[in-house]
Coordinates of C-alpha atoms and ligand atoms in Angstrom, one line a residue:
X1 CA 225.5 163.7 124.1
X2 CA 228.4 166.2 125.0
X3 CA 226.6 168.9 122.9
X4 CA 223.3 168.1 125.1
X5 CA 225.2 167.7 128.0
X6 CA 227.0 171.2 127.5
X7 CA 223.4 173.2 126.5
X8 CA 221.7 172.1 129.7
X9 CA 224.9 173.0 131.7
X10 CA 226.1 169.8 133.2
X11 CA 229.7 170.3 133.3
X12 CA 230.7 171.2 136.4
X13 CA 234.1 172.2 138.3
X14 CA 235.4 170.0 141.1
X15 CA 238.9 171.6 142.2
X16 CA 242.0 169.6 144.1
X17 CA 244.4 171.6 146.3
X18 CA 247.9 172.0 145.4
X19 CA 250.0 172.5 148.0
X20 CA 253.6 174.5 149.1
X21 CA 256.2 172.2 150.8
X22 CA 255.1 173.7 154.3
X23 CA 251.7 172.2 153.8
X24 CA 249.5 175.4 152.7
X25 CA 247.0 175.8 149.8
X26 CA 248.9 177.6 147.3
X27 CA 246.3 177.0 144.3
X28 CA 243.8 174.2 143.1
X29 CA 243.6 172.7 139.4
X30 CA 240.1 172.4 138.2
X31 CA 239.0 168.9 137.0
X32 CA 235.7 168.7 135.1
X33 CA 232.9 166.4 135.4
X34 CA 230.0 165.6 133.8
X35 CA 226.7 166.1 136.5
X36 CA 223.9 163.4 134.5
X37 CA 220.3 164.3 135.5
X38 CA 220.1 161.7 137.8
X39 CA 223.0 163.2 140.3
X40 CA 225.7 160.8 139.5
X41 CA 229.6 162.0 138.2
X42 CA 231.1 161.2 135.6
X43 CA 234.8 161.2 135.3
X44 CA 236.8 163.1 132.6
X45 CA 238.0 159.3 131.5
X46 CA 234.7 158.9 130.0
X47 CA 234.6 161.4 127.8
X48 CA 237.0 163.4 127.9
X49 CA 238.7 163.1 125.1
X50 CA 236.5 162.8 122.7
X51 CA 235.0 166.2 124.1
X52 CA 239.0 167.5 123.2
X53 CA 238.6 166.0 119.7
X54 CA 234.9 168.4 119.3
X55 CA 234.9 172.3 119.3
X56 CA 232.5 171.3 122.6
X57 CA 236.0 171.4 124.4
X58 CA 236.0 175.2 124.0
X59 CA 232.4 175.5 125.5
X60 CA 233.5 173.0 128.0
X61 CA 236.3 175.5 128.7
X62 CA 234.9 178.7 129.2
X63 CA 231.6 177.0 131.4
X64 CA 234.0 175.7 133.7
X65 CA 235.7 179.4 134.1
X66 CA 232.8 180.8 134.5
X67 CA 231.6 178.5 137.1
X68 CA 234.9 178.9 139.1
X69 CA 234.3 182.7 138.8
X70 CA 231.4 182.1 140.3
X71 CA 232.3 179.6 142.9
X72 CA 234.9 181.9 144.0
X73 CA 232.4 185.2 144.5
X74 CA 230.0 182.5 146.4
X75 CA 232.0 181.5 148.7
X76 CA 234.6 184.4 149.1
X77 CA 233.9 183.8 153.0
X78 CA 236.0 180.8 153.0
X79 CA 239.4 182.3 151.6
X80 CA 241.3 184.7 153.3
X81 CA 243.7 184.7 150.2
X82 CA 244.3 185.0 146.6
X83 CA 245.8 181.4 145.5
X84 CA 246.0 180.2 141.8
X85 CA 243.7 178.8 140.1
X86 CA 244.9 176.4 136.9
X87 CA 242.6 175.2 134.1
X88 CA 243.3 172.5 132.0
X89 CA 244.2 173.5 128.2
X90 CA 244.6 171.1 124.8
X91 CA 247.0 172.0 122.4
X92 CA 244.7 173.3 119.9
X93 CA 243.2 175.3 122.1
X94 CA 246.4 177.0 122.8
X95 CA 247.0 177.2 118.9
X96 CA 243.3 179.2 118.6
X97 CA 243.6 182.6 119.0
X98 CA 239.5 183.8 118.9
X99 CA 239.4 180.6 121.7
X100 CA 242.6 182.5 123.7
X101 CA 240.4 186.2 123.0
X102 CA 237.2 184.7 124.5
X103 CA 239.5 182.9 127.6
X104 CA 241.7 186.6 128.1
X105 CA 238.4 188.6 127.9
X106 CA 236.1 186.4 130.0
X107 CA 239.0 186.3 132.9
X108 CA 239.6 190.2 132.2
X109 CA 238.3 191.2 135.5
X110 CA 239.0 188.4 138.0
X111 CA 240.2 189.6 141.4
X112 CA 239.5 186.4 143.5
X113 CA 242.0 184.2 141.7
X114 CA 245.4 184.0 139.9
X115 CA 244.4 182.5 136.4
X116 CA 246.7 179.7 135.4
X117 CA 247.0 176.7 132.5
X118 CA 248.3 173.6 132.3
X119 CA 248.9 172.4 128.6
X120 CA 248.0 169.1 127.9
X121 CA 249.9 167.5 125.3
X122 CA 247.6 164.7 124.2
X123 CA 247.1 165.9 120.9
X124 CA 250.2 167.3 118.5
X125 CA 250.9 170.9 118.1
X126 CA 250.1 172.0 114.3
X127 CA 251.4 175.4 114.7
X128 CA 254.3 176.6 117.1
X129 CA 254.4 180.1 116.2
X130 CA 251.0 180.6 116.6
X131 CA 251.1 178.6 120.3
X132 CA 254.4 180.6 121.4
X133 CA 252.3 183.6 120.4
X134 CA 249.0 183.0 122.1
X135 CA 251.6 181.6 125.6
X136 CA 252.7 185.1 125.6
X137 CA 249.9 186.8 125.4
X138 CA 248.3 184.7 128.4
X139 CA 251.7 185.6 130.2
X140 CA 251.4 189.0 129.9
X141 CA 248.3 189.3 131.7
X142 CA 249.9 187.6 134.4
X143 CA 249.0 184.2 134.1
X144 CA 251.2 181.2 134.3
X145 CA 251.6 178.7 132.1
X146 CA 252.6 174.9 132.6
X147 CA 253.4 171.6 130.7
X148 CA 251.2 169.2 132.3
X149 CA 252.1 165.3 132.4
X150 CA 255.5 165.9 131.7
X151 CA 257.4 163.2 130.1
X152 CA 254.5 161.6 128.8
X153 CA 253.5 163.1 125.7
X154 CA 254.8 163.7 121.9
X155 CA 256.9 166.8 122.2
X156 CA 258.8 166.0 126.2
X157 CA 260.8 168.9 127.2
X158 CA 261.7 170.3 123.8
X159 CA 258.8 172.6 124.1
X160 CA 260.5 174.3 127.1
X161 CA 263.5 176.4 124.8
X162 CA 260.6 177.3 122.5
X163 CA 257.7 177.8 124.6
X164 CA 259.1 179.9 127.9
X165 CA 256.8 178.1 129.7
X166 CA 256.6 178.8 133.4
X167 CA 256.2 175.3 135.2
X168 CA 256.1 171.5 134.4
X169 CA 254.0 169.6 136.3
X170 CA 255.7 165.7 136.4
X171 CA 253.1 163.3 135.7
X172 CA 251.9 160.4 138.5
X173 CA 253.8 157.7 136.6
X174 CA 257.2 159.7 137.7
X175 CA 256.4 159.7 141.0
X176 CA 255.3 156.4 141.3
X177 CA 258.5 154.8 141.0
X178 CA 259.8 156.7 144.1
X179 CA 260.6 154.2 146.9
X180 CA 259.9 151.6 143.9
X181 CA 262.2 151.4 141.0
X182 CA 266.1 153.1 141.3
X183 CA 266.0 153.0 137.8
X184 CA 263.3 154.9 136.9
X185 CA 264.0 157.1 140.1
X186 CA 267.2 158.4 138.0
X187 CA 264.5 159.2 135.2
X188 CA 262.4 161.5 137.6
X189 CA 266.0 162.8 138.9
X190 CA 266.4 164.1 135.4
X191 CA 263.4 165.8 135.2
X192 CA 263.7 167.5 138.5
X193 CA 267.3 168.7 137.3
X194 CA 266.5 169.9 133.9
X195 CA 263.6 172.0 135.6
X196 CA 265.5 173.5 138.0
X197 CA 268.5 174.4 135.3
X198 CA 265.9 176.2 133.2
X199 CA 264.6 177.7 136.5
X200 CA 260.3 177.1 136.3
X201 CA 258.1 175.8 139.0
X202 CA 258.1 171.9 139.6
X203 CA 254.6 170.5 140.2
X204 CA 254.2 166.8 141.4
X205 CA 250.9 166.0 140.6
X206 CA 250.0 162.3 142.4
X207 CA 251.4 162.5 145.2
X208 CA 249.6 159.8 147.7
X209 CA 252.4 158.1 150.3
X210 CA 254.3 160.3 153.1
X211 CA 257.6 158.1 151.4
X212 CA 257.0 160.4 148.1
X213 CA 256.6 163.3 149.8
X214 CA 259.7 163.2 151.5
X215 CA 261.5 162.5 149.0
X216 CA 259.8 165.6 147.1
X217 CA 261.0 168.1 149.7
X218 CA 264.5 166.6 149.8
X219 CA 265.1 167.3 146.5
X220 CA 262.9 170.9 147.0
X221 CA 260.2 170.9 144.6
X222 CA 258.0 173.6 144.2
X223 CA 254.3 172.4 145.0
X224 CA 253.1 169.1 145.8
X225 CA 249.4 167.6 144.8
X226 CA 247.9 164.6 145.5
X227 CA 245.4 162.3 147.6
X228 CA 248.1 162.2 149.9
X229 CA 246.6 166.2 151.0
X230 CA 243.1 166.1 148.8
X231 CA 241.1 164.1 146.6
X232 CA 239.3 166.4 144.1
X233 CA 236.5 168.3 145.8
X234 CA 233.4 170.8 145.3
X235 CA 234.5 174.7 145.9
X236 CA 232.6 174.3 149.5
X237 CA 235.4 171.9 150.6
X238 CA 238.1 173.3 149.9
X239 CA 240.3 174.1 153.4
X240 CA 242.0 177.4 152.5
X241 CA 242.9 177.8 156.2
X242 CA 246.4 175.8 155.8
Ligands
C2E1 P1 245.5 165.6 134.8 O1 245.5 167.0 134.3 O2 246.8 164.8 134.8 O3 244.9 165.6 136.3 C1 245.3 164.8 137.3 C2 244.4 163.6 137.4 O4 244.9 162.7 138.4 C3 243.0 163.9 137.9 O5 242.1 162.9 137.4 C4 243.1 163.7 139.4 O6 241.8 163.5 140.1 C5 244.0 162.5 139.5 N1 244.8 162.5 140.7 C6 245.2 163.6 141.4 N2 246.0 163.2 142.5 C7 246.0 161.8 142.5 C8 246.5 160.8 143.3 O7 247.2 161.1 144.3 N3 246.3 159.5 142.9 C9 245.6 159.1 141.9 N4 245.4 157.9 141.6 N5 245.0 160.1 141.0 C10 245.2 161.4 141.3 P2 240.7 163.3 136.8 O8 240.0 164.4 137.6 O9 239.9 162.1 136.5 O10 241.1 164.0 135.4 C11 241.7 163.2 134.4 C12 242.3 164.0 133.3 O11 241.2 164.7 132.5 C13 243.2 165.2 133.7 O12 244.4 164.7 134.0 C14 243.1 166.1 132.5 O13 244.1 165.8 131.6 C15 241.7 165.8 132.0 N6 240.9 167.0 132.3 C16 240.2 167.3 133.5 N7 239.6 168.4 133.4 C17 239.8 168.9 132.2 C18 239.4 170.1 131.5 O14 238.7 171.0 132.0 N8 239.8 170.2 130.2 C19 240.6 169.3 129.6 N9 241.0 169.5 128.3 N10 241.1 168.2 130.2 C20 240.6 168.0 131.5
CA2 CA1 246.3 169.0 134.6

């Protein structure tokens, strides 16, 4: 069905603001879904991850790009800006360099957007020297590169020495517990602190109560995202104006 699905072009891009800590539209991530014939959305819970398990993921990949390439030319009229734009990566897609050719040479001559990836850590890494190697090459075109769902997944902040990655973006369940749990709080101190010693972007990705968000810009995070500013939305609704 995901094979289908990718030949008659039903993945789609919907794209959620991320924001600066005086309120403006600094970049979106894009979030896939699945468009069935009959109009209705399907969420990446659904199938996502078995699409990660399939080489489908790659075609998944580079249709989304493309679409956001497009989106972007489309609407140009509705940005006065260049913000960044971050896709969402799997580990072996990060360890395959013809994937990381066919990603660097379809992006080659973007002007409308920043490109940037957030590594998802679902699924091991088989082979660090080749991921270090294909992080650096996105790098040196200029893109960033981020540990999404930090905290959560098989490799933590160890990746970090190796990797030089650029960000980490601390996962929902860390911000959560803010106003919640003191306990836990300490946790997401932790990772704030380690982030900042190493000196890369903080991302705090759902982010829904003012409470949170205050307690965000105390401790001066980089960008904040979250239903508290945007629930995912098509290209046409994004606000670029704050
Ligand atoms: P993620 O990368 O951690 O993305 C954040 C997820 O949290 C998104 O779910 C987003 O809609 C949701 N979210 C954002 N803010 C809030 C909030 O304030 N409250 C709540 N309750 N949720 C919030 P979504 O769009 O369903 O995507 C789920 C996951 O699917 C993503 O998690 C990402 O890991 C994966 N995914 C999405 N698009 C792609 C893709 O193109 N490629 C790959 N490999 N994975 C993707
Ligand atoms: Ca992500």
């Amino acid at each position: 069905m995901l094979v289908v699905g990718c030949k008659k072009n039903e993945f789609i891009p919907y794209y959620q603001p991320i924001m600066s800590l005086d309120d403006k539209l600094q970049g979106v991530e894009v979030l896939v879904r699945w468009k069935l014939s009959d109009g209705s959305l399907l969420l990446p819970a659904y199938f996502i991850e078995v699409a990660e398990q399939m080489e489908v993921i790659n075609e998944i990949t580079i249709t989304l790009v493309k679409k956001v390439q497009a989106d972007f030319r489309r609407y140009s009229s509705n940005y006065n800006r260049k913000v960044f734009c971050a896709f969402n990566l799997t580990a072996q897609q990060i360890e395959n360099k013809s994937f990381i050719n066919l990603l660097i040479l379809t992006l080659k001559k973007e002007k409308n957007f920043v490109p940037s990836f957030e590594i998802t850590e679902r699924q091991h890494f088989n082979n660090l020297a080749l991921a270090k190697a294909n992080i650096r090459r996105l790098q040196e075109q200029g893109y960033q590169v981020k540990l999404d769902d930090a905290g959560t997944g098989y490799g933590g902040f160890s990746y970090f020495m190796d990797f030089n990655l650029d960000g980490v973006k601390i996962d929902k369940m860390f911000i959560d517990v803010i106003g919640v749990d003191d306990v836990k709080v300490e946790v997401l101190n932790s990772i704030i602190m380690m982030a900042k010693r190493l000196g890369i972007d903080i991302v705090a990705e759902g982010v829904e109560t003012q409470q949170q968000v205050d307690f965000l810009r105390k401790h001066n995070i980089d960008y904040i995202q979250g239903y508290y500013y945007s629930k995912p939305v098509p290209f046409k609704d994004l606000n670029f104006d704050n």
